[in-house]
Coordinates of C-alpha atoms in Angstrom, one line a residue:
X1 CA -6.5 -1.0 -29.8
X2 CA -6.2 2.9 -29.6
X3 CA -3.0 4.6 -28.0
X4 CA -2.1 7.7 -26.4
X5 CA -0.6 9.3 -23.1
X6 CA -2.1 8.1 -20.1
X7 CA -1.9 9.8 -16.6
X8 CA -2.4 7.6 -13.6
X9 CA -3.0 8.9 -9.8
X10 CA -3.2 6.5 -7.4
X11 CA -4.6 6.9 -3.8
X12 CA -4.6 4.8 -0.7
X13 CA -2.5 1.4 0.1
X14 CA -0.2 -0.4 -1.4
X15 CA -2.7 -2.7 -2.7
X16 CA -3.8 0.3 -4.8
X17 CA -0.3 0.7 -6.1
X18 CA 0.1 -2.6 -7.4
X19 CA -3.1 -2.6 -9.2
X20 CA -2.0 0.6 -10.9
X21 CA 1.4 -1.2 -11.8
X22 CA -0.8 -3.9 -13.3
X23 CA -2.8 -1.5 -15.3
X24 CA 0.1 0.2 -16.9
X25 CA 1.8 -3.0 -17.6
X26 CA -1.7 -3.9 -19.8
X27 CA -2.1 -0.4 -21.5
X28 CA 1.7 0.1 -22.3
X29 CA 1.3 -3.5 -24.0
X30 CA -1.5 -2.1 -26.2
X31 CA 0.6 1.0 -27.4
X32 CA -0.1 3.4 -24.7
X33 CA 2.5 5.9 -23.1
X34 CA 2.5 7.6 -19.8
X35 CA 3.1 10.9 -18.8
X36 CA 3.4 12.3 -15.2
X37 CA 2.1 15.7 -16.4
X38 CA -1.7 15.2 -16.3
X39 CA -2.1 18.4 -18.5
X40 CA -0.5 16.3 -21.4
X41 CA -2.5 13.2 -21.0
X42 CA -5.4 12.0 -23.4
X43 CA -6.7 9.6 -20.8
X44 CA -6.7 10.3 -17.0
X45 CA -7.2 7.3 -14.6
X46 CA -8.0 7.7 -10.9
X47 CA -7.2 4.8 -9.1
X48 CA -9.6 5.4 -5.7
X49 CA -9.7 4.2 -1.9
X50 CA -12.6 4.2 0.3
X51 CA -11.0 3.9 3.4
X52 CA -10.2 7.4 4.4
X53 CA -12.6 10.6 3.7
X54 CA -9.5 12.8 2.6
X55 CA -8.5 10.6 0.1
X56 CA -12.2 10.7 -1.6
X57 CA -12.2 14.6 -1.4
X58 CA -9.1 14.7 -3.6
X59 CA -11.0 12.6 -5.9
X60 CA -13.9 14.5 -6.0
X61 CA -11.8 18.0 -6.4
X62 CA -9.6 16.6 -9.6
X63 CA -13.2 15.2 -11.2
X64 CA -14.7 18.7 -10.8
X65 CA -11.2 20.3 -12.2
X66 CA -11.7 17.8 -15.5
X67 CA -14.9 19.2 -16.4
X68 CA -13.6 22.4 -17.2
X69 CA -10.4 20.9 -19.2
X70 CA -13.0 18.8 -21.2
X71 CA -14.6 22.1 -22.5
X72 CA -11.0 22.7 -24.2
X73 CA -9.9 19.2 -24.5
X74 CA -13.1 17.3 -25.8
X75 CA -11.3 14.1 -26.6
X76 CA -10.2 13.7 -23.0
X77 CA -11.2 10.5 -21.6
X78 CA -11.6 10.2 -17.7
X79 CA -11.7 6.9 -15.4
X80 CA -12.3 5.9 -12.1
X81 CA -10.9 2.7 -10.8
X82 CA -10.9 1.1 -7.4
X83 CA -13.1 1.0 -4.3
X84 CA -14.9 4.3 -5.1
X85 CA -16.2 3.1 -8.1
X86 CA -17.3 -0.2 -6.7
X87 CA -19.3 1.3 -4.0
X88 CA -20.7 4.3 -5.5
X89 CA -21.6 2.4 -8.8
X90 CA -23.3 4.6 -11.7
X91 CA -24.1 7.1 -9.2
X92 CA -20.6 8.3 -9.2
X93 CA -21.3 9.0 -13.0
X94 CA -24.4 10.6 -12.3
X95 CA -22.8 12.8 -9.8
X96 CA -19.6 13.6 -12.3
X97 CA -21.0 13.1 -15.5
X98 CA -17.1 13.9 -16.9
X99 CA -16.5 10.5 -16.0
X100 CA -16.5 7.7 -18.9
X101 CA -14.9 4.6 -17.6
X102 CA -15.7 3.0 -14.3
X103 CA -14.1 -0.2 -12.9
X104 CA -14.0 -2.0 -9.8
X105 CA -10.9 -3.6 -8.4
X106 CA -12.6 -7.0 -9.3
X107 CA -12.6 -6.1 -12.8
X108 CA -9.7 -4.5 -13.6
X109 CA -8.4 -7.3 -16.2
X110 CA -11.4 -5.9 -18.3
X111 CA -10.2 -2.1 -18.0
X112 CA -8.2 -2.1 -21.9
X113 CA -11.4 -3.1 -23.3
X114 CA -13.4 -0.3 -21.4
X115 CA -10.9 2.2 -22.5
X116 CA -10.4 1.4 -26.0
X117 CA -14.4 1.4 -26.2
X118 CA -14.5 4.6 -24.7
X119 CA -11.9 6.4 -26.7
X120 CA -13.8 5.2 -29.8
X121 CA -17.1 6.0 -28.6
X122 CA -16.1 9.6 -27.4
X123 CA -14.8 10.2 -30.9
X124 CA -17.7 9.1 -32.7
X125 CA -20.2 11.2 -30.4
X126 CA -18.1 14.4 -30.8
X127 CA -18.1 13.9 -34.8
X128 CA -21.9 14.0 -34.4
X129 CA -22.0 16.7 -31.6
X130 CA -24.9 19.5 -32.6
X131 CA -23.4 23.0 -32.3
X132 CA -25.4 24.0 -29.4
X133 CA -24.1 21.5 -27.1
X134 CA -20.8 21.0 -25.7
X135 CA -18.2 18.3 -25.0
X136 CA -19.2 17.7 -21.3
X137 CA -22.7 17.2 -22.4
X138 CA -21.9 13.9 -23.8
X139 CA -20.8 10.6 -22.4
X140 CA -19.0 7.4 -23.7
X141 CA -20.1 5.5 -20.5
X142 CA -18.2 1.8 -20.0
X143 CA -18.6 0.3 -16.8
X144 CA -17.4 -3.1 -15.1
X145 CA -18.2 -3.5 -11.4
X146 CA -18.7 -6.6 -9.7
X147 CA -22.1 -5.4 -8.1
X148 CA -23.5 -8.5 -6.3
X149 CA -21.1 -10.9 -7.5
X150 CA -18.8 -9.5 -5.2
X151 CA -19.6 -11.8 -2.0
X152 CA -19.5 -15.2 -4.1
X153 CA -20.3 -18.0 -1.9
X154 CA -20.2 -21.1 -4.2
X155 CA -17.1 -23.4 -3.2
X156 CA -15.5 -23.3 -6.6
X157 CA -17.0 -20.0 -7.6
X158 CA -13.6 -18.4 -7.7
X159 CA -12.6 -20.3 -11.0
X160 CA -14.9 -17.8 -12.7
X161 CA -13.1 -15.2 -11.5
X162 CA -10.6 -13.8 -14.3
X163 CA -8.7 -11.4 -12.5
X164 CA -5.9 -13.9 -11.7
X165 CA -5.2 -13.3 -15.7
X166 CA -4.3 -9.7 -14.3
X167 CA -1.8 -10.8 -11.8
X168 CA -0.4 -13.4 -14.6
X169 CA 0.1 -11.1 -17.2
X170 CA 2.1 -8.8 -15.1
X171 CA 4.9 -6.6 -17.3
X172 CA 7.9 -7.7 -15.5
X173 CA 10.5 -5.0 -16.2
X174 CA 13.2 -3.3 -14.4
X175 CA 12.2 0.0 -15.6
X176 CA 9.8 2.0 -13.1
X177 CA 6.1 2.2 -14.6
X178 CA 5.0 5.5 -13.7
X179 CA 5.9 7.7 -16.1
X180 CA 8.4 8.2 -19.2
X181 CA 10.7 10.2 -17.2
X182 CA 11.5 7.5 -14.7
X183 CA 14.3 5.6 -16.0
X184 CA 15.9 4.2 -12.8
X185 CA 16.1 0.8 -12.3
X186 CA 13.4 -1.0 -10.2
X187 CA 14.5 -3.2 -7.4
X188 CA 11.6 -3.2 -5.4
X189 CA 8.1 -4.7 -6.2
X190 CA 5.0 -5.5 -4.6
X191 CA 3.4 -9.4 -5.5
X192 CA -0.5 -9.9 -4.4
X193 CA -1.0 -13.3 -2.7
X194 CA -4.3 -12.8 -1.5
X195 CA -7.5 -10.6 -2.8
X196 CA -10.6 -9.4 -0.4
X197 CA -11.3 -9.9 2.9
X198 CA -13.6 -11.8 5.1
X199 CA -13.4 -10.0 8.7
X200 CA -16.0 -7.0 8.2
X201 CA -14.7 -4.7 10.4
X202 CA -17.5 -2.4 11.0
X203 CA -15.5 0.7 10.2
X204 CA -14.1 -0.6 6.8
X205 CA -15.9 -1.1 3.5
X206 CA -13.1 -3.5 1.7
X207 CA -15.1 -6.6 1.8
X208 CA -17.6 -5.4 -0.2
X209 CA -15.5 -3.2 -2.7
X210 CA -12.6 -6.1 -3.0
X211 CA -15.1 -9.3 -2.6
X212 CA -14.6 -12.1 -0.4
X213 CA -11.0 -13.3 0.6
X214 CA -9.4 -15.7 -2.3
X215 CA -5.7 -17.2 -2.3
X216 CA -3.9 -17.4 -5.5
X217 CA -2.0 -20.6 -6.4
X218 CA 1.3 -20.8 -4.8
X219 CA 3.4 -21.7 -8.0
X220 CA 1.8 -18.7 -9.8
X221 CA 3.2 -16.5 -6.8
X222 CA 6.7 -18.3 -6.7
X223 CA 6.9 -17.9 -10.7
X224 CA 6.0 -14.3 -10.6
X225 CA 8.8 -14.0 -7.8
X226 CA 11.4 -15.9 -10.2
X227 CA 10.6 -13.2 -12.9
X228 CA 10.9 -10.2 -11.0
X229 CA 14.3 -11.3 -9.3
X230 CA 15.4 -12.2 -13.1
X231 CA 14.7 -8.4 -13.7
X232 CA 16.9 -7.2 -11.0
X233 CA 14.2 -6.9 -8.1
X234 CA 16.2 -7.3 -5.0
X235 CA 13.0 -6.8 -2.3
X236 CA 9.6 -8.1 -2.7
X237 CA 6.7 -7.0 -0.3
X238 CA 3.9 -10.1 -0.4
X239 CA 0.3 -8.0 -0.3
X240 CA -3.0 -9.2 1.1
X241 CA -5.9 -7.6 3.5
X242 CA -5.3 -10.2 5.9
X243 CA -1.9 -11.8 4.3
X244 CA -1.3 -14.3 7.2
X245 CA -4.8 -16.0 6.1
X246 CA -2.9 -17.3 3.2
X247 CA -3.8 -21.2 2.8
X248 CA -3.9 -23.1 -0.8
X249 CA -5.6 -26.5 -0.7
X250 CA -4.2 -28.6 -3.7
X251 CA -6.8 -31.2 -3.7
X252 CA -9.6 -28.7 -4.1
X253 CA -7.5 -26.8 -6.8
X254 CA -9.7 -25.8 -10.2
X255 CA -8.1 -25.7 -13.4
X256 CA -10.1 -23.7 -16.2
X257 CA -8.2 -23.4 -19.7
X258 CA -5.0 -25.2 -18.4
X259 CA -4.6 -22.2 -15.7
X260 CA -4.8 -23.2 -12.1
X261 CA -7.5 -20.8 -10.5
X262 CA -7.4 -19.0 -7.0
X263 CA -9.5 -20.7 -4.5
X264 CA -11.8 -18.9 -1.8
X265 CA -10.7 -18.8 1.7
X266 CA -12.1 -20.7 4.4
X267 CA -13.4 -19.1 7.3
X268 CA -10.7 -19.1 9.4
X269 CA -11.2 -20.3 13.0
X270 CA -8.4 -18.5 14.3
X271 CA -6.5 -18.9 17.5
X272 CA -4.3 -21.7 16.2
X273 CA -0.2 -21.7 17.0
X274 CA -0.2 -23.4 13.8
X275 CA -2.3 -24.0 10.7
X276 CA -4.7 -26.6 11.6
X277 CA -4.7 -27.7 7.9
X278 CA -1.0 -27.8 7.1
X279 CA 0.1 -31.0 5.4
X280 CA 1.7 -31.9 2.2
X281 CA -1.8 -31.3 0.4
X282 CA -1.8 -27.6 1.4
X283 CA 0.5 -24.8 1.0
X284 CA 0.3 -22.7 4.6
X285 CA 1.1 -19.0 4.6
X286 CA 4.7 -20.1 6.4
X287 CA 5.1 -22.8 3.6
X288 CA 4.8 -19.8 1.1
X289 CA 7.1 -17.8 2.8
X290 CA 9.8 -20.6 2.7
X291 CA 9.2 -21.4 -0.5
X292 CA 10.1 -18.2 -2.0
X293 CA 13.0 -17.8 0.4
X294 CA 14.5 -21.1 -1.2
X295 CA 13.7 -21.1 -4.6
X296 CA 14.3 -17.5 -5.4
X297 CA 17.8 -16.8 -3.6
X298 CA 18.8 -13.7 -5.4
X299 CA 15.8 -11.5 -3.5
X300 CA 17.6 -10.5 -0.6
X301 CA 14.7 -9.1 1.4
X302 CA 11.1 -10.6 1.5
X303 CA 8.2 -8.9 3.5
X304 CA 4.5 -8.8 3.9
X305 CA 1.6 -6.7 4.9
X306 CA -1.0 -6.3 6.2
X307 CA -1.2 -9.1 9.2
X308 CA -4.3 -9.6 11.2
X309 CA -2.8 -10.5 15.1
X310 CA -5.4 -13.0 16.5
X311 CA -4.5 -15.6 13.3
X312 CA -0.6 -15.2 13.4
X313 CA 0.7 -18.8 14.3
X314 CA 4.0 -20.1 15.4
X315 CA 4.8 -21.5 12.0
X316 CA 4.8 -18.4 10.4
X317 CA 7.4 -17.1 13.0
X318 CA 9.6 -20.0 13.1
X319 CA 10.1 -19.7 9.3
X320 CA 10.8 -15.8 9.7
X321 CA 13.2 -16.6 12.7
X322 CA 15.2 -19.4 10.6
X323 CA 15.3 -17.8 7.0
X324 CA 17.7 -14.9 7.0
X325 CA 16.4 -13.0 4.2
X326 CA 12.8 -12.6 5.6
X327 CA 12.5 -9.1 7.3
X328 CA 12.0 -8.6 11.0
X329 CA 9.1 -6.3 10.3
X330 CA 5.4 -6.9 11.1
X331 CA 2.7 -4.4 10.5
X332 CA -0.2 -5.3 12.8
X333 CA -2.9 -3.1 13.1
X334 CA -4.7 -2.7 16.3
X335 CA -7.3 -0.1 15.9
X336 CA -7.9 0.4 19.5
X337 CA -6.7 -0.3 23.0
X338 CA -10.4 -0.7 24.3
X339 CA -11.8 -4.0 24.3
X340 CA -15.2 -2.1 24.2
X341 CA -14.5 -0.3 20.9
X342 CA -12.7 -3.4 19.4
X343 CA -15.9 -5.4 19.9
X344 CA -18.0 -2.5 18.2
X345 CA -15.4 -2.6 15.7
X346 CA -15.8 -6.3 14.9
X347 CA -12.0 -6.7 15.2
X348 CA -12.8 -10.5 16.8
X349 CA -9.7 -10.2 19.3
X350 CA -9.4 -8.7 22.7
X351 CA -6.2 -6.1 23.9
X352 CA -5.0 -9.2 25.8
X353 CA -4.9 -11.6 22.8
X354 CA -3.4 -8.6 21.0
X355 CA -0.3 -8.2 23.5
X356 CA 0.1 -12.1 23.7
X357 CA 0.8 -12.1 20.0
X358 CA 3.2 -9.1 20.6
X359 CA 5.0 -10.8 23.2
X360 CA 5.3 -14.3 21.4
X361 CA 6.5 -12.2 18.4
X362 CA 9.5 -10.8 19.9
X363 CA 10.3 -13.9 22.1
X364 CA 10.6 -15.8 18.3
X365 CA 12.3 -12.6 16.7
X366 CA 13.3 -9.9 18.4
X367 CA 17.5 -10.3 18.3
X368 CA 19.1 -6.8 18.7
X369 CA 22.5 -8.5 20.0
X370 CA 22.8 -9.9 16.7
X371 CA 21.7 -6.7 14.9
X372 CA 18.3 -8.2 14.1
X373 CA 15.8 -6.3 16.4
X374 CA 12.1 -6.8 15.4
X375 CA 10.1 -3.8 14.4
X376 CA 6.9 -3.3 14.6
X377 CA 4.1 -1.1 13.4
X378 CA 0.4 -0.4 13.9
X379 CA -2.8 1.4 13.0
X380 CA -5.3 3.4 15.3
X381 CA -8.6 5.1 14.8
X382 CA -9.4 7.6 17.5
X383 CA -13.0 8.7 17.8
X384 CA -14.8 5.8 17.0
X385 CA -18.4 6.0 17.8
X386 CA -19.1 6.1 22.1
X387 CA -15.3 6.1 22.4
X388 CA -14.8 7.8 26.1
X389 CA -11.9 9.5 27.9
X390 CA -11.5 6.1 29.1
X391 CA -11.3 4.0 26.0
X392 CA -8.8 6.5 24.5
X393 CA -6.5 6.3 27.6
X394 CA -6.5 2.5 27.1
X395 CA -5.4 3.1 23.6
X396 CA -2.5 5.2 24.8
X397 CA -1.6 2.6 27.1
X398 CA -1.4 0.2 24.4
X399 CA 0.6 2.0 21.9
X400 CA 3.0 2.6 25.0
X401 CA 2.8 -1.1 26.1
X402 CA 3.4 -2.3 22.3
X403 CA 6.4 -0.1 21.5
X404 CA 5.8 0.4 17.7
X405 CA 8.6 1.9 15.5
X406 CA 5.7 3.5 13.6
X407 CA 2.1 3.8 13.6
X408 CA -0.8 5.0 11.3
X409 CA -3.2 7.3 13.4
X410 CA -6.3 8.7 11.8
X411 CA -9.4 10.3 13.2
X412 CA -12.3 8.4 12.9
X413 CA -14.9 9.1 9.7
X414 CA -17.8 7.5 8.7
X415 CA -17.5 5.9 5.3
X416 CA -20.6 4.9 3.0
X417 CA -20.9 1.6 2.9
X418 CA -20.0 0.2 6.3
X419 CA -21.7 -1.0 8.9
X420 CA -20.7 1.6 11.6
X421 CA -22.5 4.4 9.4
X422 CA -25.7 2.6 9.2
X423 CA -25.6 1.5 13.2
X424 CA -23.3 3.8 15.1
X425 CA -24.0 7.5 15.6
X426 CA -20.8 9.5 15.0
X427 CA -21.1 11.0 18.3
X428 CA -17.4 12.1 19.1
X429 CA -16.9 15.7 18.5
X430 CA -14.4 17.0 15.7
X431 CA -12.5 18.8 18.5
X432 CA -12.2 15.7 20.6
X433 CA -11.2 13.6 17.9
X434 CA -8.6 16.2 16.6
X435 CA -7.2 16.8 20.3
X436 CA -6.7 12.9 20.6
X437 CA -5.2 12.1 17.2
X438 CA -2.6 14.8 18.5
X439 CA -2.1 13.2 21.4
X440 CA -1.5 9.7 20.4
X441 CA 1.1 11.4 17.4
X442 CA 2.9 13.0 20.1
X443 CA 3.2 9.5 22.2
X444 CA 3.9 7.6 18.9
X445 CA 6.6 10.2 17.9
X446 CA 8.4 10.0 21.3
X447 CA 8.5 6.3 21.1
X448 CA 9.8 6.3 17.6
X449 CA 12.8 8.6 18.8
X450 CA 13.1 6.1 21.4
X451 CA 13.3 2.9 19.6
X452 CA 15.8 4.9 16.8
X453 CA 18.1 5.4 19.8
X454 CA 18.6 2.1 20.3
X455 CA 19.9 2.1 16.6
X456 CA 23.0 4.8 17.5
X457 CA 26.1 3.2 16.7
X458 CA 25.0 0.3 14.6
X459 CA 25.7 0.0 10.9
X460 CA 22.3 -1.6 9.5
X461 CA 22.1 -2.6 5.7
X462 CA 20.1 -0.3 3.7
X463 CA 17.9 -0.5 1.1
X464 CA 18.4 2.8 -1.1
X465 CA 15.2 3.9 -2.4
X466 CA 15.8 7.2 -3.5
X467 CA 16.5 11.1 -2.6
X468 CA 15.0 12.0 0.8
X469 CA 12.0 14.4 0.9
X470 CA 14.4 17.4 1.9
X471 CA 16.5 16.7 -1.0
X472 CA 13.6 16.7 -3.3
X473 CA 12.4 19.8 -2.0
X474 CA 15.8 21.5 -2.4
X475 CA 16.1 20.5 -5.8
X476 CA 12.6 21.6 -6.3
X477 CA 13.3 25.1 -5.1
X478 CA 16.5 25.5 -7.1
X479 CA 15.3 24.6 -10.6
X480 CA 12.1 24.3 -12.6
X481 CA 10.5 20.8 -12.5
X482 CA 11.2 20.5 -16.3
X483 CA 15.0 20.6 -16.0
X484 CA 15.3 18.9 -12.8
X485 CA 17.5 15.6 -12.9
X486 CA 15.9 12.2 -13.5
X487 CA 16.7 10.8 -10.3
X488 CA 13.5 9.6 -8.6
X489 CA 12.2 10.3 -5.2
X490 CA 11.8 6.1 -4.7
X491 CA 12.5 3.2 -7.0
X492 CA 9.1 1.7 -6.7
X493 CA 6.6 2.5 -8.7
X494 CA 6.0 6.1 -8.7
X495 CA 2.3 6.9 -9.1
X496 CA 1.4 10.8 -9.0
X497 CA -0.6 11.7 -6.3
X498 CA 0.2 9.1 -3.8
X499 CA -1.1 9.4 -0.1
X500 CA 1.6 10.0 2.6
X501 CA 4.2 7.1 2.8
X502 CA 2.9 4.0 4.7
X503 CA 5.7 4.2 6.7
X504 CA 5.2 7.7 8.3
X505 CA 3.4 8.9 11.3
X506 CA 0.4 10.6 10.1
X507 CA 0.7 14.3 10.2
X508 CA 4.2 14.4 11.3
X509 CA 6.2 15.7 8.4
X510 CA 9.4 14.3 7.4
X511 CA 11.1 17.6 7.3
X512 CA 11.6 17.6 10.7
X513 CA 13.8 14.0 10.4
X514 CA 16.1 15.2 7.8
X515 CA 19.8 16.5 8.3
X516 CA 20.1 20.1 9.0
X517 CA 23.6 20.6 7.9
X518 CA 24.2 23.6 5.5
X519 CA 24.4 23.0 1.7
X520 CA 24.6 26.5 0.4
X521 CA 27.7 27.8 2.1
X522 CA 30.9 27.9 0.5
X523 CA 29.7 26.3 -2.7
X524 CA 32.6 27.0 -4.6
X525 CA 35.2 24.8 -2.5
X526 CA 32.6 22.1 -1.2
X527 CA 31.4 19.2 -3.3
X528 CA 27.5 19.3 -3.3
X529 CA 26.2 16.6 -0.9
X530 CA 23.0 14.6 -2.1
X531 CA 20.9 12.9 0.5
X532 CA 19.6 9.7 -0.2
X533 CA 16.7 7.8 1.5
X534 CA 16.6 4.0 2.5
X535 CA 15.1 1.6 4.7
X536 CA 16.9 -1.3 7.0
X537 CA 15.1 -4.7 7.0
X538 CA 12.8 -3.6 9.5
X539 CA 11.4 -0.6 7.9
X540 CA 13.3 1.9 9.8
X541 CA 13.7 4.8 7.4
X542 CA 17.5 6.1 7.1
X543 CA 18.9 9.4 5.6
X544 CA 22.2 10.0 4.4
X545 CA 24.7 11.1 2.1
X546 CA 25.7 9.9 -0.9
X547 CA 29.6 9.4 -0.6
X548 CA 31.8 11.9 -2.5
X549 CA 32.9 10.7 -5.4
X550 CA 29.8 8.0 -5.9
X551 CA 27.0 9.0 -8.2
X552 CA 23.7 9.0 -6.3
X553 CA 22.1 7.2 -9.4
X554 CA 24.2 4.3 -9.2
X555 CA 23.3 3.9 -5.5
X556 CA 19.6 3.4 -6.2
X557 CA 18.3 0.2 -6.0
X558 CA 21.4 -1.3 -4.0
X559 CA 22.0 -2.4 -0.2
X560 CA 24.5 -0.3 1.8
X561 CA 26.1 -0.3 5.1
X562 CA 25.1 2.9 6.8
X563 CA 26.3 3.8 10.3
X564 CA 23.6 5.4 12.3
X565 CA 24.9 8.8 13.9
X566 CA 21.9 10.7 14.7
X567 CA 18.0 10.0 15.5
X568 CA 14.5 11.9 14.5
X569 CA 11.2 10.9 15.1
X570 CA 10.2 9.4 11.8
X571 CA 13.9 8.3 10.8
X572 CA 17.7 8.1 11.5
X573 CA 20.5 9.8 10.2
X574 CA 23.8 8.1 9.0
X575 CA 26.8 7.8 6.9
X576 CA 27.5 5.3 4.4
X577 CA 30.2 3.2 6.1
X578 CA 33.1 1.8 4.1
X579 CA 33.2 -1.3 2.4

């Protein structure tokens, strides 16, 4: 295999971040190095997302810039990974000939071979390039896409799915994988338990780009968690498009080459308070959570995203309640507060069913009297086709009723490959979308601040992730990036170009949430304070100063008690409590 410096930029969700980490591990094992400076890279990879138009536009812009760069760096190899590659297929290469490699999310295990072939092919073509042509006129195209196999329906067809080998070959290391400069110990990690989705929401392309719902064998998942724990990881987030659908039926498992294969998910009937197939021969989602909790005791926090509200049973709520290291945090997208719009979205539930679940979850899990309040977050799309003022007012009412600690709020944009773009005219004016988006953001910001106020005077345990956004900006202003200290903004995988934090309220900046105390005055007599950022087990962002005499670096990836003293819309402020 060839080697060189790789720059990988990730767009979108945690699933893409995990995919990028797995790709990094594969390539590192083959001798590739990594850089956070794309100008120093021999290979540039973009791991793409098709859910939001803004992320796609960034990718197109990046590819346009690389065409000029290839004139002076002809050996540069460019790859597009993920959902855009799968959805657009070779049309993407025709639009952007600068692309040498395309690999869909279901074929990432093939990337090392594709990349090596592209590097070798491009070098060979350049050696024979006629003088009247330039480097941008040649292509070393290598493509791996699922195409029409992405919705395989045969009962045991998952046995032909080699992507499980990518998860099994994961490079477990306590060193951050985003680039050579990131040397802080890693204490948090993602673990995939399901892939794909069977829901077919009309605005979403994921079922077509990531395929049908497939569940990994529970032994593989538990073993991965154990290896992460042995490497020093303290917090694990289990990932799935509909994570609470997880179910593995052992009697139907298939073994190929000595490896138990993932299996296709059943069509989930929904509405059950307990998984109807639970039993000795089946590992349910509730069973999996309990197994990881009990068999990997050094994992101090276990959380999961994203949950589908209609199919969330009492068995899962009971496991969370009875297992103290499971986080009291649920991310449960609603998307709209209007039953009519939910039906057009094909969400499969009503507002009444959604709020019934929220009430049930709070009855099981909300225990502020013992310092364990349940924190909720959600997703909303405003301006979906035909949305009226009445529909939007219903969404405002649901946000007020749900009392999320934070929410993702987006304006609808038609996405190629979805049902909505084919059947529903994008008839809500952009100005109306923008106005509704801002109204909902303001409502959520007020609620977030009110929920934060309930934490005043409490002392939650906070997982220290890294420098706060304000601290990073202060350091950037104070010195060139090349001489900046190697203290990262977070201890999870650092991927350049990542979208805004999954826990932020869209379009409201974190700057407003940070401490306003002066740092410049009286510098000769006061020690410089370093502001850190972390999260409670309920996923509330907390900013606090590293105590004098304690190295900020030594606090990364630890869990410390922080007394909450101030509240902002997106975060709370506090001081580290004495031991």
